[in-house]
Tab-separated table of C-alpha atoms in Angstrom:
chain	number	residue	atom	x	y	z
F	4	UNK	CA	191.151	290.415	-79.611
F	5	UNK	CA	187.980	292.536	-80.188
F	6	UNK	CA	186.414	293.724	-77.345
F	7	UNK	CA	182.844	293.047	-76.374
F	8	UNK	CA	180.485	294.753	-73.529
F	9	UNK	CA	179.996	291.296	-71.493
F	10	UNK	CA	182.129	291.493	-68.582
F	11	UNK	CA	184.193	287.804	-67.472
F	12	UNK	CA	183.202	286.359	-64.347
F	13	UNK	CA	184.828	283.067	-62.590
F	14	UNK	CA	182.176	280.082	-61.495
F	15	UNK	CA	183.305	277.116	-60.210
F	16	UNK	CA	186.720	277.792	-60.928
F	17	UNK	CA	185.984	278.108	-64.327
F	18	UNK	CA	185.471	281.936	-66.438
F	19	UNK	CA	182.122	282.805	-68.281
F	20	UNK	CA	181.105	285.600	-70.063
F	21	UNK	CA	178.728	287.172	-68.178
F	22	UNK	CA	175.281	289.447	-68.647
F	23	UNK	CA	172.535	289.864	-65.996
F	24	UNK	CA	169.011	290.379	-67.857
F	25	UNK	CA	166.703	292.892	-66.477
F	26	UNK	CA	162.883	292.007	-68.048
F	27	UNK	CA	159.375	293.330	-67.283
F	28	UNK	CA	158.000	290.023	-66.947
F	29	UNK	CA	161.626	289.013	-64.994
F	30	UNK	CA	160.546	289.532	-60.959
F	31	UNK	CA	164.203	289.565	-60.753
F	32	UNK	CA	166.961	290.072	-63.018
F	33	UNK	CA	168.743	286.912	-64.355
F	34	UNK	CA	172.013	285.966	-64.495
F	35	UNK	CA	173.319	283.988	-67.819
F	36	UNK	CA	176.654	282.744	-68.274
F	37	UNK	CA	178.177	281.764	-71.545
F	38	UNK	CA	181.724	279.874	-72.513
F	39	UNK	CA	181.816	282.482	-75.122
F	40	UNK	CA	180.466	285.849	-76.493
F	41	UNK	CA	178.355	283.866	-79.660
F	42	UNK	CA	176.596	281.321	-76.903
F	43	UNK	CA	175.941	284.333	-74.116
F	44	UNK	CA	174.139	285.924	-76.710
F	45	UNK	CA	172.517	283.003	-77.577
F	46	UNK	CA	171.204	282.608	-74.417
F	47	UNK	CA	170.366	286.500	-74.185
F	48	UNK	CA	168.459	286.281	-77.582
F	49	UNK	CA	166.206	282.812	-76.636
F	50	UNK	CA	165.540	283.855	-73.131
F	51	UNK	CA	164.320	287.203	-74.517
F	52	UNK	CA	162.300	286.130	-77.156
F	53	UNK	CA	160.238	284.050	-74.498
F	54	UNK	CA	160.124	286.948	-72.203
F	55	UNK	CA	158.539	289.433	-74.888
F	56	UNK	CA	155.607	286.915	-75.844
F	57	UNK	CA	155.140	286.472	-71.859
F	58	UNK	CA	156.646	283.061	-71.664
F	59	UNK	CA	157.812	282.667	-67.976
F	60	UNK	CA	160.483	280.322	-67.744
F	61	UNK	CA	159.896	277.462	-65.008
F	62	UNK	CA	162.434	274.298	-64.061
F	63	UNK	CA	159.403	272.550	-64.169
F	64	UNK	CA	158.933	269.044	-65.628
F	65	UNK	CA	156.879	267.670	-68.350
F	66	UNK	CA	156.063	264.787	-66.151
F	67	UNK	CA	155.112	266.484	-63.412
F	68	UNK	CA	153.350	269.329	-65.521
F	69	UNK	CA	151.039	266.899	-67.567
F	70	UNK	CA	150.388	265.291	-64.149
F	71	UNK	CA	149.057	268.342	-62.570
F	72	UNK	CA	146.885	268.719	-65.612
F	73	UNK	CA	145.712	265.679	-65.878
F	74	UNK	CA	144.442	265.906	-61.978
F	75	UNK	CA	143.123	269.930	-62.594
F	76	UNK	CA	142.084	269.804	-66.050
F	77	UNK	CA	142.220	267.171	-68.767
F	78	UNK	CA	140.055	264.781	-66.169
F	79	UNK	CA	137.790	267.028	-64.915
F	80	UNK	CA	133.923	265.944	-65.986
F	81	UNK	CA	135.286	262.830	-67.746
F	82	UNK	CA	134.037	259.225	-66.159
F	83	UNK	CA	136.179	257.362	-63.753
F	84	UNK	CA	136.701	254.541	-66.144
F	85	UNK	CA	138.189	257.454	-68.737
F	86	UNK	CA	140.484	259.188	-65.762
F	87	UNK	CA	141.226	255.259	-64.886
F	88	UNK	CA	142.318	255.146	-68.307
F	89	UNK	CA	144.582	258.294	-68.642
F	90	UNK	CA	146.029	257.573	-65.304
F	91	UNK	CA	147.037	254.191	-66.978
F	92	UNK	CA	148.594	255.754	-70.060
F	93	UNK	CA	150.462	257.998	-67.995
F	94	UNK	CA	151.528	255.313	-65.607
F	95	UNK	CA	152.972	253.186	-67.983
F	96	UNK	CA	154.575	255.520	-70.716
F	97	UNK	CA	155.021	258.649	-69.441
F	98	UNK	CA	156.048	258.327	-65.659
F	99	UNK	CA	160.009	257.005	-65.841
F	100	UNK	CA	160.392	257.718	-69.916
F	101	UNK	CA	162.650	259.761	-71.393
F	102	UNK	CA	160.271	262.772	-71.666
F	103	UNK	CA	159.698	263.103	-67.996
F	104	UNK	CA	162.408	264.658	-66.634
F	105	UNK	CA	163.022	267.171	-69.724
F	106	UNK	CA	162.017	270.818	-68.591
F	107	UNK	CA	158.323	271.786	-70.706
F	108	UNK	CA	159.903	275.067	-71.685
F	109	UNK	CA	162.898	272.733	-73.871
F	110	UNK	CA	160.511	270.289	-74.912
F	111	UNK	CA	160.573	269.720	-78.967
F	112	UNK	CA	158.512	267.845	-81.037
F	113	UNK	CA	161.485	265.790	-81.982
F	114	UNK	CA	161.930	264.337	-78.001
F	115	UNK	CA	158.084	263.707	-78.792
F	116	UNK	CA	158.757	262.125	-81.822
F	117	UNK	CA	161.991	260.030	-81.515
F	118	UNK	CA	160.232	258.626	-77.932
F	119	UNK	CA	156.993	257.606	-80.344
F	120	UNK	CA	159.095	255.510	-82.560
F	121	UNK	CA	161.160	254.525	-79.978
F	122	UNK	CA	157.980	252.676	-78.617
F	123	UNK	CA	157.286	251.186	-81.876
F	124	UNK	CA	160.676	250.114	-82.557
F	125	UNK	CA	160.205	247.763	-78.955
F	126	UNK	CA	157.065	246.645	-80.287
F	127	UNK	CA	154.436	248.195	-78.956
F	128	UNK	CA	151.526	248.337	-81.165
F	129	UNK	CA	150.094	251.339	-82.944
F	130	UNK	CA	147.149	251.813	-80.795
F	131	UNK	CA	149.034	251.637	-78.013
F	132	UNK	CA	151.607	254.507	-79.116
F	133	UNK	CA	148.783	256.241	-80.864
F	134	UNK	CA	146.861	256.349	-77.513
F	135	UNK	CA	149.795	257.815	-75.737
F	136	UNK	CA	149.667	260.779	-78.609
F	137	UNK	CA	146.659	261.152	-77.999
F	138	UNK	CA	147.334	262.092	-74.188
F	139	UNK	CA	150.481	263.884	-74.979
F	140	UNK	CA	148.538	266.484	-77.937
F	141	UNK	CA	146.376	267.778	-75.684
F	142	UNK	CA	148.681	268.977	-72.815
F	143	UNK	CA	150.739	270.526	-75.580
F	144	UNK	CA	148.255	272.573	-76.614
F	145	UNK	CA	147.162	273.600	-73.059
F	146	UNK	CA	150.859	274.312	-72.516
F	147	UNK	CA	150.511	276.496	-75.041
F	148	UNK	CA	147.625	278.240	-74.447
F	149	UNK	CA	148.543	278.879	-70.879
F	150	UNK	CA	151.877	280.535	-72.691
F	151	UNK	CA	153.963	277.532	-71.092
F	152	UNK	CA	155.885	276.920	-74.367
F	153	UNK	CA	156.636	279.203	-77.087
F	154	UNK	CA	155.091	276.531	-80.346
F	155	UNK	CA	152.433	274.363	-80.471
F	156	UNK	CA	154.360	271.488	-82.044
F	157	UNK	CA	151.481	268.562	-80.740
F	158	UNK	CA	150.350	268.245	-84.511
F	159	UNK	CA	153.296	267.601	-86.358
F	160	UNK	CA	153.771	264.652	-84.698
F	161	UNK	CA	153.221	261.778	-86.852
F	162	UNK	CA	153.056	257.424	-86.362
F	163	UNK	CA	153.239	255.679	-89.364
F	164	UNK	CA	150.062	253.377	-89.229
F	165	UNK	CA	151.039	249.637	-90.248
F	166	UNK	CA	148.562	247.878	-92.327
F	167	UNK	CA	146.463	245.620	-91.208
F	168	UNK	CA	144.993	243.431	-94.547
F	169	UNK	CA	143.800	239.851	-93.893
F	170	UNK	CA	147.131	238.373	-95.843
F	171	UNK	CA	148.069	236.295	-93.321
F	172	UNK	CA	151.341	238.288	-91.948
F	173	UNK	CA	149.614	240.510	-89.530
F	174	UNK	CA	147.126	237.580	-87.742
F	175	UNK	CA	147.444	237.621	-83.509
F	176	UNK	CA	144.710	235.407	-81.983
F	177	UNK	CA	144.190	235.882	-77.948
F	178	UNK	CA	145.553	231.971	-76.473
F	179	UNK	CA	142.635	230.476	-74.576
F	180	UNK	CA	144.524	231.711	-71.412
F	181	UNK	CA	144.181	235.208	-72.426
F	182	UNK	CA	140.913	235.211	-73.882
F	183	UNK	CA	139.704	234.053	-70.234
F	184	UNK	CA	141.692	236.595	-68.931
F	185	UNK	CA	140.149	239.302	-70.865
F	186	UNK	CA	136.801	238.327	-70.235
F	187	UNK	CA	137.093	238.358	-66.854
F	188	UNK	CA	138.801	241.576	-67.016
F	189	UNK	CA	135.955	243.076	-69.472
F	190	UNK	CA	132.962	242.578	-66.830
F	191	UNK	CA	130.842	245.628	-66.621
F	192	UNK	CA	132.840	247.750	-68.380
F	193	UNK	CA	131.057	250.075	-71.028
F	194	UNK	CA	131.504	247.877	-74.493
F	195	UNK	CA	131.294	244.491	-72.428
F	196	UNK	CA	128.571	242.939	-74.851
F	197	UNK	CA	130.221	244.533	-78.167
F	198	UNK	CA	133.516	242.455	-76.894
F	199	UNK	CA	131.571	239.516	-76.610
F	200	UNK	CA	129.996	239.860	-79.385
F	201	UNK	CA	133.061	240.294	-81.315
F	202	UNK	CA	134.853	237.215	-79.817
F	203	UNK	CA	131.951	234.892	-80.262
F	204	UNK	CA	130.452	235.755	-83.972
F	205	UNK	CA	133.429	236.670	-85.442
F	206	UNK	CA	131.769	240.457	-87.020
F	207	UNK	CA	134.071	243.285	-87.512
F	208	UNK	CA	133.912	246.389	-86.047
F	209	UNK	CA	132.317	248.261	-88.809
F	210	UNK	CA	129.757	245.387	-88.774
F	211	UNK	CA	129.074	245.483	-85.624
F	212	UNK	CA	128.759	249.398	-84.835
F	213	UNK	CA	126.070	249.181	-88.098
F	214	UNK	CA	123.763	246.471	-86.513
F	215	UNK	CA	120.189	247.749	-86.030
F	216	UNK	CA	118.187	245.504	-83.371
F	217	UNK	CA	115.983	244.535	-86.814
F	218	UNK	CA	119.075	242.345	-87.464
F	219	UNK	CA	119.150	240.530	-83.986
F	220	UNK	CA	116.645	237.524	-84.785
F	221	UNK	CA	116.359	236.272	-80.613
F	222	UNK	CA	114.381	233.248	-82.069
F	223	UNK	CA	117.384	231.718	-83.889
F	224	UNK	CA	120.086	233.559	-82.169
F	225	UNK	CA	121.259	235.101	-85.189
F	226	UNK	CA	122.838	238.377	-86.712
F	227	UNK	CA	121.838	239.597	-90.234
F	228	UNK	CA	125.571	241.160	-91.729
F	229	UNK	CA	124.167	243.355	-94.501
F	230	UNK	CA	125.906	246.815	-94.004
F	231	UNK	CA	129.162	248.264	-92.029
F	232	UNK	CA	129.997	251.952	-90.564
F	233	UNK	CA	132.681	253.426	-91.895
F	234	UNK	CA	133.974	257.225	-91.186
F	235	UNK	CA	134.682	258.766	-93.985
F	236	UNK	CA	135.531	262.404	-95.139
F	237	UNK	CA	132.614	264.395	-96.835
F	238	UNK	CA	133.622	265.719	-100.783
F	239	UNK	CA	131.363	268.650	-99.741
F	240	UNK	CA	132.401	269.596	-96.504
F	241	UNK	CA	135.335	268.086	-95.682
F	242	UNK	CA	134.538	266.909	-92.865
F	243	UNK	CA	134.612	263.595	-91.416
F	244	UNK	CA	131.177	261.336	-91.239
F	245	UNK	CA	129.668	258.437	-90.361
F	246	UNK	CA	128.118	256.509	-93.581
F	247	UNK	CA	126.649	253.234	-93.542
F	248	UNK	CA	127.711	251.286	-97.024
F	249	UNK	CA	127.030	247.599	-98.109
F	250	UNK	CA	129.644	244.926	-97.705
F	251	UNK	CA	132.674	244.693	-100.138
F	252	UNK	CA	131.717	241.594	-101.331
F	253	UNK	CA	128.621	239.355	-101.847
F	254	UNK	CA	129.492	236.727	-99.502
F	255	UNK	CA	129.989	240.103	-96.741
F	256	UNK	CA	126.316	240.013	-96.817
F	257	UNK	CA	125.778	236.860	-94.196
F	258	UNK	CA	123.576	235.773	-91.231
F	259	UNK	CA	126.185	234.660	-88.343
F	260	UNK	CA	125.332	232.315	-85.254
F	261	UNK	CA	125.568	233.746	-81.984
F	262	UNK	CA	125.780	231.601	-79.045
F	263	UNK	CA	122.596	231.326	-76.410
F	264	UNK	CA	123.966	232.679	-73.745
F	265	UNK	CA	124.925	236.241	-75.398
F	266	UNK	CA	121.189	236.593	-75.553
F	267	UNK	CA	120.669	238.501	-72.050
F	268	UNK	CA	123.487	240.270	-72.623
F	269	UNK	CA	122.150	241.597	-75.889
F	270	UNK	CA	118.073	241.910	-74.433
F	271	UNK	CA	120.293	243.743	-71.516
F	272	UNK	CA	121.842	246.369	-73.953
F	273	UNK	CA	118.127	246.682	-75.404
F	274	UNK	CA	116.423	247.580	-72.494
F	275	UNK	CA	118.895	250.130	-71.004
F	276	UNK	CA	119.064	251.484	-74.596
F	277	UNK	CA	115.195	251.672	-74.481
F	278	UNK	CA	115.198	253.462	-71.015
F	279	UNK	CA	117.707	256.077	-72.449
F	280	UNK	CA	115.833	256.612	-75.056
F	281	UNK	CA	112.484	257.616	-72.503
F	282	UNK	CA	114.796	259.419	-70.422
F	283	UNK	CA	116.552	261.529	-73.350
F	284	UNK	CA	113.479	261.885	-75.148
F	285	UNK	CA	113.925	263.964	-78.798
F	286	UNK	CA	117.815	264.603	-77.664
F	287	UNK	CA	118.093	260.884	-78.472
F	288	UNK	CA	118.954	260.103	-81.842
F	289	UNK	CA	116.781	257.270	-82.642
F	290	UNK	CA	119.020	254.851	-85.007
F	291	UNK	CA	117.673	251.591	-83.768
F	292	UNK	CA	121.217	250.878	-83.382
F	293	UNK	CA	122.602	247.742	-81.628
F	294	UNK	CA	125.707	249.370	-80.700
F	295	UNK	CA	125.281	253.480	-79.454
F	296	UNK	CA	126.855	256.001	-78.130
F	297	UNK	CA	125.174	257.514	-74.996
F	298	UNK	CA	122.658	259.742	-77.137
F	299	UNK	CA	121.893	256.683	-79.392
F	300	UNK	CA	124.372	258.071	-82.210
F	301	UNK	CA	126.933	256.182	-84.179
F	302	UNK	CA	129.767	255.156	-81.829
F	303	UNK	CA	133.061	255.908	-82.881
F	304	UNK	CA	136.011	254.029	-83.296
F	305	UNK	CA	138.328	255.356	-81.697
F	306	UNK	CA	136.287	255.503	-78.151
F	307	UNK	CA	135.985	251.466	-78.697
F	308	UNK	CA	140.000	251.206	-79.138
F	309	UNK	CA	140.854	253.489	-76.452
F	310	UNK	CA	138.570	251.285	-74.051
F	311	UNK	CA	140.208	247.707	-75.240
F	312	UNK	CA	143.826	248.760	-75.270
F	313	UNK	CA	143.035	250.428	-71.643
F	314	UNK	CA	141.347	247.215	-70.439
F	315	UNK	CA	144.834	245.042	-71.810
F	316	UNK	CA	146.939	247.435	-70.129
F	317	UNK	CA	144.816	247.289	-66.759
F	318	UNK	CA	144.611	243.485	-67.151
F	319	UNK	CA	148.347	242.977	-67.908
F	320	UNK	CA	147.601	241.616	-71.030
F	321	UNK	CA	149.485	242.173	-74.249
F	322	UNK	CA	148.308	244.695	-76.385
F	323	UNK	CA	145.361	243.190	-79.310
F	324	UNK	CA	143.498	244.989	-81.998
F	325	UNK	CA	139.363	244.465	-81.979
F	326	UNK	CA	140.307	242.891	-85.435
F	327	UNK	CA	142.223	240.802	-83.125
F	328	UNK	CA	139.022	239.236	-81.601
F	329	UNK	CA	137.619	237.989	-85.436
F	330	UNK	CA	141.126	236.458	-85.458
F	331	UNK	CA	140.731	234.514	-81.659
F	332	UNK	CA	136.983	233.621	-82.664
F	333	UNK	CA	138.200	231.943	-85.662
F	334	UNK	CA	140.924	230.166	-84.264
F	335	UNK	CA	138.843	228.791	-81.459
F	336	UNK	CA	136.434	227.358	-84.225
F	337	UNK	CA	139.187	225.609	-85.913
F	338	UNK	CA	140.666	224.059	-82.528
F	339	UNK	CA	137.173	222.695	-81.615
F	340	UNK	CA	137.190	220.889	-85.219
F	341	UNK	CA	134.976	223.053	-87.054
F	342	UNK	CA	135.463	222.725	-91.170
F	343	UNK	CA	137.228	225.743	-93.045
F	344	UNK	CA	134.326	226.031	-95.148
F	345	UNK	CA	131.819	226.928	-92.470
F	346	UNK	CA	134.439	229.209	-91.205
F	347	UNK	CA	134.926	231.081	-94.115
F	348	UNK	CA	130.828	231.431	-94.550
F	349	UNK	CA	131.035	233.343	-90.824
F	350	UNK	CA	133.546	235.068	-91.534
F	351	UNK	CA	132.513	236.393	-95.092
F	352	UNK	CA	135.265	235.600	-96.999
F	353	UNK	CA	135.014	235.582	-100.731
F	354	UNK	CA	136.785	231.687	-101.119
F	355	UNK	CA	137.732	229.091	-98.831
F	356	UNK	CA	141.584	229.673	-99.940
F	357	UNK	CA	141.504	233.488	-98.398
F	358	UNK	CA	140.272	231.429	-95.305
F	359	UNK	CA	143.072	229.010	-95.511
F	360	UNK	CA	145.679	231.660	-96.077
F	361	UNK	CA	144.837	233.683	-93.048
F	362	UNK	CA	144.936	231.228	-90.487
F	363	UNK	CA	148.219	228.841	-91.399
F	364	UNK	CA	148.892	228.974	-88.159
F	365	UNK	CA	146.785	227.301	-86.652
F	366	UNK	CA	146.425	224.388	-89.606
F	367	UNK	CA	149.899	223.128	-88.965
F	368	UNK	CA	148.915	222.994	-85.324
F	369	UNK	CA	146.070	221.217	-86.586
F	370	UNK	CA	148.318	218.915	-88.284
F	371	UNK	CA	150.778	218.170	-86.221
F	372	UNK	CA	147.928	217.258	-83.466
F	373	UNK	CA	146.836	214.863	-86.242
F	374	UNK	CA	149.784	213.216	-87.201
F	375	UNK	CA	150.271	212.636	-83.304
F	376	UNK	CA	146.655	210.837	-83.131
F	377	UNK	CA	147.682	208.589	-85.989
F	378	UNK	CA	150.675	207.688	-84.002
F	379	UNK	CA	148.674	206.404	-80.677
F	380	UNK	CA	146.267	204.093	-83.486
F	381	UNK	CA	148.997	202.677	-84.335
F	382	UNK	CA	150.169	202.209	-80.808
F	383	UNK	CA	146.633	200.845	-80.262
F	384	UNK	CA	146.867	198.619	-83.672
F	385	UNK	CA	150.528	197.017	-82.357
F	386	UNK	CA	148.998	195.586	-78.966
F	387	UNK	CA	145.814	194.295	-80.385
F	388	UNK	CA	148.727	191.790	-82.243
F	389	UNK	CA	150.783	191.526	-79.472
């Protein structure tokens, strides 16, 4: 048997090679064991390599890490409603999951990873795992930069994005139930008008975040749909913009109803937009826009998504897209009897049949209700002959 320099030392009844590593950044030596000479040095080698790029290895957490810095750091000069909304997020997928109890200094991006899908594979939604990535990047990176963990792995973690085309397969209306729930649970809170909005005109996002107050006509209680916000990578720079195009189609150019009672919500929106822009002054950038963020720019997105799927989560609702909302305003509309065609002249579809397709659903429920009603006339025609 060759002969090594680690000496043998009994544990627990059982024998280990043995080497006790002295370190400049060690305040103590360490003591690492090893079944045999190949994982001793193993251990040696990793341990080490940490050492020499002044990586202090800790027993502690990820759970309890990316707790302390959401409290210290990540929340610090954010609004309540956002640390509500981390604090959520953490709540729900973090605290108890699989990554919680691992120690940060083992942490791979594969546990990130395989937990990710594993989320996806129950059937959470993409917004929903993509918000918890979002939470989970950051402290990564932190980690890193506090020389916590050796790589910062946070962006090679990917979530495949599922599609989400009108076709008819991906359509999940809000029950009346949960739409009242979700209003209720959307009072006050930051994009309570664009929600409304949404639910009760039927607009897409896009649509929405491009309305100017020249296309709010408070006379008729109308919307003029004649552009959409997209964000878009620049050929130039590279970088991602905001750029307002036309509609994809003719019939995306449309003036929509909106109910009377979303008008003080929307003259609301217009005078506190009004008083931020006096109080802002030439920081303000003056878009005329429906929709802003809080210095009157284009909002984005992803700050609208973050908000809704925090609001579900809060209200103990399942998890919806905004496209979701189009989906519950249309299928309200064709419970209360209203004709596809109108329908599909809200919604801007192209023909009546893309209409049709999209919202089956709720036709054979349409259906059956009808074949039902023909049932009681004839229950009515059999005792008039009685």
């Amino acid at each position: 048997m060759a002969r090594t320099k680690y000496r043998k030392k009994t544990k627990n009844g059982n024998t280990y090679y043995f080497y006790r590593l002295k370190h400049k950044n060690l305040r103590i030596p360490r003591d690492l064991y090893g079944k045999t000479v190949k994982e001793l040095e193993e251990k040696i080698e990793a341990l080490t390599y940490q050492l020499d790029r002044n990586i202090r290895s800790s027993k502690v957490r990820f759970g309890d890490y990316m707790k302390g810095w959401l409290d210290t750091v990540h929340g610090i000069n954010k609004k309540a409603g956002t640390v509500q909304g981390y604090g959520s997020i953490f709540d729900n997928y973090i605290k108890g999951s699989s990554l919680y109890n691992i120690q940060l200094t083992d942490l791979t991006a594969l546990d990130v990873q395989d937990y990710l899908n594993g989320l996806l594979r129950k059937g959470k939604s993409f917004n929903v795992v993509s918000s918890v990535k979002k939470l989970i990047g950051p402290c990564i990176r932190y980690a890193y930069t506090q020389q916590k963990i050796l790589v910062d792995f946070s962006r090679s973690i990917k979530i495949q994005k599922p599609s989400e085309r009108d076709d008819g397969t991906n359509v999940t209306p809000m029950t009346k139930e949960e739409q009242e729930k979700f209003i209720q649970a959307i009072k006050g809170a930051t994009y309570e008008t664009l929600f409304l909005m949404a639910l009760n005109t039927g607009a897409r996002v896009g649509e929405l975040l491009a309305l100017t107050w020249d296309d709010v006509d408070f006379k008729n209680f109308e919307i003029k749909i004649t552009k959409t916000l997209e964000y878009q990578k620049d050929k130039e720079t590279k970088k991602y913009i905001h750029i307002i195009n036309s509609p994809k189609t003719k019939a995306g150019n449309r003036t929509v109803p909106f109910p009377e009672f979303m008008a003080p919500y929307l003259k609301n929106l217009r005078t506190k937009e009004l008083e931020k822009k006096m109080r802002l002054q030439n920081k303000y950038a003056d878009r005329n826009l429906v929709f802003a963020n809080r210095l009157g720019d284009f909002l984005n997105n992803s700050s609208v998504r973050v908000s809704m799927d925090t609001i579900l989560v809060d209200a103990g609702l399942p998890h919806f897209r905004f496209h979701d909302l189009r989906h519950t305003f249309a299928t309200r509309l064709f419970e209360l009897g209203e004709s596809p065609r109108t329908i599909q002249t809200i919604l801007g579809h192209t023909d009546v049949a893309t209409t049709l397709n999209i919202y089956t659903h709720v036709l054979k429920d349409q259906t059956i209700k009808s074949a039902y009603k023909l049932h009681k006339l004839n229950d009515e025609f059999q005792l008039k002959n009685l």
